[in-house]
Amino acid sequence: MPPKGFTCKQCGNCCLNLPDAFSTCAHNDDIVRWEKEDRYDILEWVAFIPMGPDHLIADLWLNPSTGEDASRCPWLRKLPRKNKYVCLIHDVKPMHCREYPKSRKHAEKTGCKGF
């Protein structure tokens, strides 16, 4: 949950310009939720990388056609004739995205204008 006083301006900065926003890993709870909700459209953009006998990392946003990292979040869309963006998976977006920004300082450091 974003910090108190934060309001998203839909500028897209976090999804367009911050590599750690779209080139990161999903939390296990995200994977379980997406499987439970049959969100295979999302899961096909996730690469499961073995990190030991009983440990997988869910690397986010690998293009299912090429296997390459996405150059930006594949779920971000610009609103027609506006300088605003929407997340197509807002209701089920990864925990990493839901928790952005972590603080006012984090927002300022990363160029977020939500305060």
PDB file of C-alpha atoms in Angstrom:
ATOM      1  CA  MET A   1       0.000   0.000   0.000  1.00  0.00           C
ATOM      2  CA  PRO A   2       1.448   3.399  -0.923  1.00  0.00           C
ATOM      3  CA  PRO A   3       2.194   5.804   1.931  1.00  0.00           C
ATOM      4  CA  LYS A   4      -0.320   8.252   3.368  1.00  0.00           C
ATOM      5  CA  GLY A   5      -0.699  11.398   1.292  1.00  0.00           C
ATOM      6  CA  PHE A   6       0.213   9.669  -1.978  1.00  0.00           C
ATOM      7  CA  THR A   7      -2.079   9.995  -5.008  1.00  0.00           C
ATOM      8  CA  CYS A   8      -1.045   8.443  -8.304  1.00  0.00           C
ATOM      9  CA  LYS A   9      -0.963  11.053 -11.085  1.00  0.00           C
ATOM     10  CA  GLN A  10      -0.986   8.369 -13.807  1.00  0.00           C
ATOM     11  CA  CYS A  11       2.167   9.864 -15.326  1.00  0.00           C
ATOM     12  CA  GLY A  12       3.636   6.440 -16.097  1.00  0.00           C
ATOM     13  CA  ASN A  13       7.068   7.380 -14.745  1.00  0.00           C
ATOM     14  CA  CYS A  14       7.356   4.307 -12.538  1.00  0.00           C
ATOM     15  CA  CYS A  15       6.404   1.862 -15.299  1.00  0.00           C
ATOM     16  CA  LEU A  16       8.244   3.609 -18.136  1.00  0.00           C
ATOM     17  CA  ASN A  17      11.465   4.816 -16.561  1.00  0.00           C
ATOM     18  CA  LEU A  18      12.317   2.666 -13.558  1.00  0.00           C
ATOM     19  CA  PRO A  19      13.865  -0.652 -14.616  1.00  0.00           C
ATOM     20  CA  ASP A  20      13.255  -2.166 -11.179  1.00  0.00           C
ATOM     21  CA  ALA A  21       9.536  -1.505 -11.662  1.00  0.00           C
ATOM     22  CA  PHE A  22       9.209  -3.854 -14.588  1.00  0.00           C
ATOM     23  CA  SER A  23      12.397  -5.922 -14.452  1.00  0.00           C
ATOM     24  CA  THR A  24      11.936  -7.602 -11.111  1.00  0.00           C
ATOM     25  CA  CYS A  25      10.510 -10.712  -9.514  1.00  0.00           C
ATOM     26  CA  ALA A  26       6.998 -11.586  -8.472  1.00  0.00           C
ATOM     27  CA  HIS A  27       6.138 -12.532  -4.922  1.00  0.00           C
ATOM     28  CA  ASN A  28       4.823 -16.054  -4.415  1.00  0.00           C
ATOM     29  CA  ASP A  29       1.433 -14.595  -3.395  1.00  0.00           C
ATOM     30  CA  ASP A  30       1.211 -12.930  -6.824  1.00  0.00           C
ATOM     31  CA  ILE A  31       1.804 -16.234  -8.595  1.00  0.00           C
ATOM     32  CA  VAL A  32      -0.757 -18.048  -6.443  1.00  0.00           C
ATOM     33  CA  ARG A  33      -3.348 -15.300  -7.036  1.00  0.00           C
ATOM     34  CA  TRP A  34      -2.784 -15.291 -10.800  1.00  0.00           C
ATOM     35  CA  GLU A  35      -3.072 -19.082 -10.962  1.00  0.00           C
ATOM     36  CA  LYS A  36      -6.225 -19.057  -8.836  1.00  0.00           C
ATOM     37  CA  GLU A  37      -7.795 -16.376 -11.054  1.00  0.00           C
ATOM     38  CA  ASP A  38      -6.711 -18.130 -14.290  1.00  0.00           C
ATOM     39  CA  ARG A  39      -4.604 -15.120 -15.294  1.00  0.00           C
ATOM     40  CA  TYR A  40      -2.437 -17.067 -17.704  1.00  0.00           C
ATOM     41  CA  ASP A  41      -2.216 -13.922 -19.818  1.00  0.00           C
ATOM     42  CA  ILE A  42      -0.061 -12.536 -17.001  1.00  0.00           C
ATOM     43  CA  LEU A  43       1.719 -15.791 -16.177  1.00  0.00           C
ATOM     44  CA  GLU A  44       2.953 -16.207 -19.741  1.00  0.00           C
ATOM     45  CA  TRP A  45       5.095 -13.082 -19.122  1.00  0.00           C
ATOM     46  CA  VAL A  46       6.743 -14.735 -16.074  1.00  0.00           C
ATOM     47  CA  ALA A  47       9.878 -16.901 -16.273  1.00  0.00           C
ATOM     48  CA  PHE A  48      10.392 -19.399 -13.485  1.00  0.00           C
ATOM     49  CA  ILE A  49      14.105 -19.728 -12.783  1.00  0.00           C
ATOM     50  CA  PRO A  50      15.381 -22.556 -10.543  1.00  0.00           C
ATOM     51  CA  MET A  51      17.563 -21.264  -7.718  1.00  0.00           C
ATOM     52  CA  GLY A  52      18.030 -24.559  -5.922  1.00  0.00           C
ATOM     53  CA  PRO A  53      16.226 -27.861  -5.439  1.00  0.00           C
ATOM     54  CA  ASP A  54      13.130 -26.327  -3.837  1.00  0.00           C
ATOM     55  CA  HIS A  55      13.361 -22.680  -4.816  1.00  0.00           C
ATOM     56  CA  LEU A  56      12.152 -20.841  -7.913  1.00  0.00           C
ATOM     57  CA  ILE A  57      12.342 -17.165  -8.747  1.00  0.00           C
ATOM     58  CA  ALA A  58       9.467 -15.710 -10.756  1.00  0.00           C
ATOM     59  CA  ASP A  59      11.205 -13.222 -13.058  1.00  0.00           C
ATOM     60  CA  LEU A  60       8.675 -10.696 -14.334  1.00  0.00           C
ATOM     61  CA  TRP A  61       7.933  -9.425 -17.761  1.00  0.00           C
ATOM     62  CA  LEU A  62       9.825 -11.659 -20.130  1.00  0.00           C
ATOM     63  CA  ASN A  63       8.340 -11.502 -23.602  1.00  0.00           C
ATOM     64  CA  PRO A  64       6.677 -14.881 -24.237  1.00  0.00           C
ATOM     65  CA  SER A  65       7.542 -14.678 -27.957  1.00  0.00           C
ATOM     66  CA  THR A  66      11.241 -13.921 -27.570  1.00  0.00           C
ATOM     67  CA  GLY A  67      12.138 -14.837 -23.970  1.00  0.00           C
ATOM     68  CA  GLU A  68      13.807 -11.435 -23.663  1.00  0.00           C
ATOM     69  CA  ASP A  69      13.215  -8.930 -20.876  1.00  0.00           C
ATOM     70  CA  ALA A  70      10.500  -6.437 -21.760  1.00  0.00           C
ATOM     71  CA  SER A  71      11.822  -2.924 -22.349  1.00  0.00           C
ATOM     72  CA  ARG A  72       8.908  -1.571 -20.301  1.00  0.00           C
ATOM     73  CA  CYS A  73       5.893  -2.927 -18.478  1.00  0.00           C
ATOM     74  CA  PRO A  74       3.697  -4.789 -20.987  1.00  0.00           C
ATOM     75  CA  TRP A  75       0.531  -3.847 -19.094  1.00  0.00           C
ATOM     76  CA  LEU A  76       0.886  -0.068 -19.276  1.00  0.00           C
ATOM     77  CA  ARG A  77      -1.231   1.811 -21.825  1.00  0.00           C
ATOM     78  CA  LYS A  78      -1.350   5.500 -22.673  1.00  0.00           C
ATOM     79  CA  LEU A  79      -4.798   7.030 -22.636  1.00  0.00           C
ATOM     80  CA  PRO A  80      -5.784   8.401 -26.060  1.00  0.00           C
ATOM     81  CA  ARG A  81      -5.128  12.122 -26.478  1.00  0.00           C
ATOM     82  CA  LYS A  82      -3.990  12.451 -22.847  1.00  0.00           C
ATOM     83  CA  ASN A  83      -0.665  12.464 -21.106  1.00  0.00           C
ATOM     84  CA  LYS A  84      -1.837   9.789 -18.681  1.00  0.00           C
ATOM     85  CA  TYR A  85      -1.389   6.048 -18.425  1.00  0.00           C
ATOM     86  CA  VAL A  86      -3.396   3.137 -17.038  1.00  0.00           C
ATOM     87  CA  CYS A  87      -2.376  -0.287 -15.815  1.00  0.00           C
ATOM     88  CA  LEU A  88      -4.330  -3.020 -17.580  1.00  0.00           C
ATOM     89  CA  ILE A  89      -3.837  -5.371 -14.622  1.00  0.00           C
ATOM     90  CA  HIS A  90      -4.343  -2.793 -11.866  1.00  0.00           C
ATOM     91  CA  ASP A  91      -6.612  -5.034  -9.762  1.00  0.00           C
ATOM     92  CA  VAL A  92      -4.118  -7.912  -9.799  1.00  0.00           C
ATOM     93  CA  LYS A  93      -0.797  -6.154 -10.356  1.00  0.00           C
ATOM     94  CA  PRO A  94       2.277  -7.526  -8.577  1.00  0.00           C
ATOM     95  CA  MET A  95       2.948  -6.702  -4.947  1.00  0.00           C
ATOM     96  CA  HIS A  96       6.072  -4.844  -6.071  1.00  0.00           C
ATOM     97  CA  CYS A  97       3.880  -2.417  -8.027  1.00  0.00           C
ATOM     98  CA  ARG A  98       1.189  -2.146  -5.364  1.00  0.00           C
ATOM     99  CA  GLU A  99       3.789  -1.092  -2.801  1.00  0.00           C
ATOM    100  CA  TYR A 100       5.275   1.697  -4.922  1.00  0.00           C
ATOM    101  CA  PRO A 101       6.369   4.144  -3.698  1.00  0.00           C
ATOM    102  CA  LYS A 102       7.611   2.794  -0.395  1.00  0.00           C
ATOM    103  CA  SER A 103       7.915   6.269   1.127  1.00  0.00           C
ATOM    104  CA  ARG A 104       7.848   9.943   0.239  1.00  0.00           C
ATOM    105  CA  LYS A 105      11.652   9.874   0.069  1.00  0.00           C
ATOM    106  CA  HIS A 106      11.498   6.898  -2.330  1.00  0.00           C
ATOM    107  CA  ALA A 107       8.951   8.757  -4.498  1.00  0.00           C
ATOM    108  CA  GLU A 108      11.113  11.876  -4.655  1.00  0.00           C
ATOM    109  CA  LYS A 109      14.249   9.864  -5.395  1.00  0.00           C
ATOM    110  CA  THR A 110      12.556   8.039  -8.284  1.00  0.00           C
ATOM    111  CA  GLY A 111      10.796  11.038  -9.825  1.00  0.00           C
ATOM    112  CA  CYS A 112       7.264  10.230  -8.672  1.00  0.00           C
ATOM    113  CA  LYS A 113       5.018  13.287  -8.462  1.00  0.00           C
ATOM    114  CA  GLY A 114       2.287  11.679  -6.342  1.00  0.00           C
ATOM    115  CA  PHE A 115       2.879  13.841  -3.268  1.00  0.00           C
TER     116      PHE A 115
END
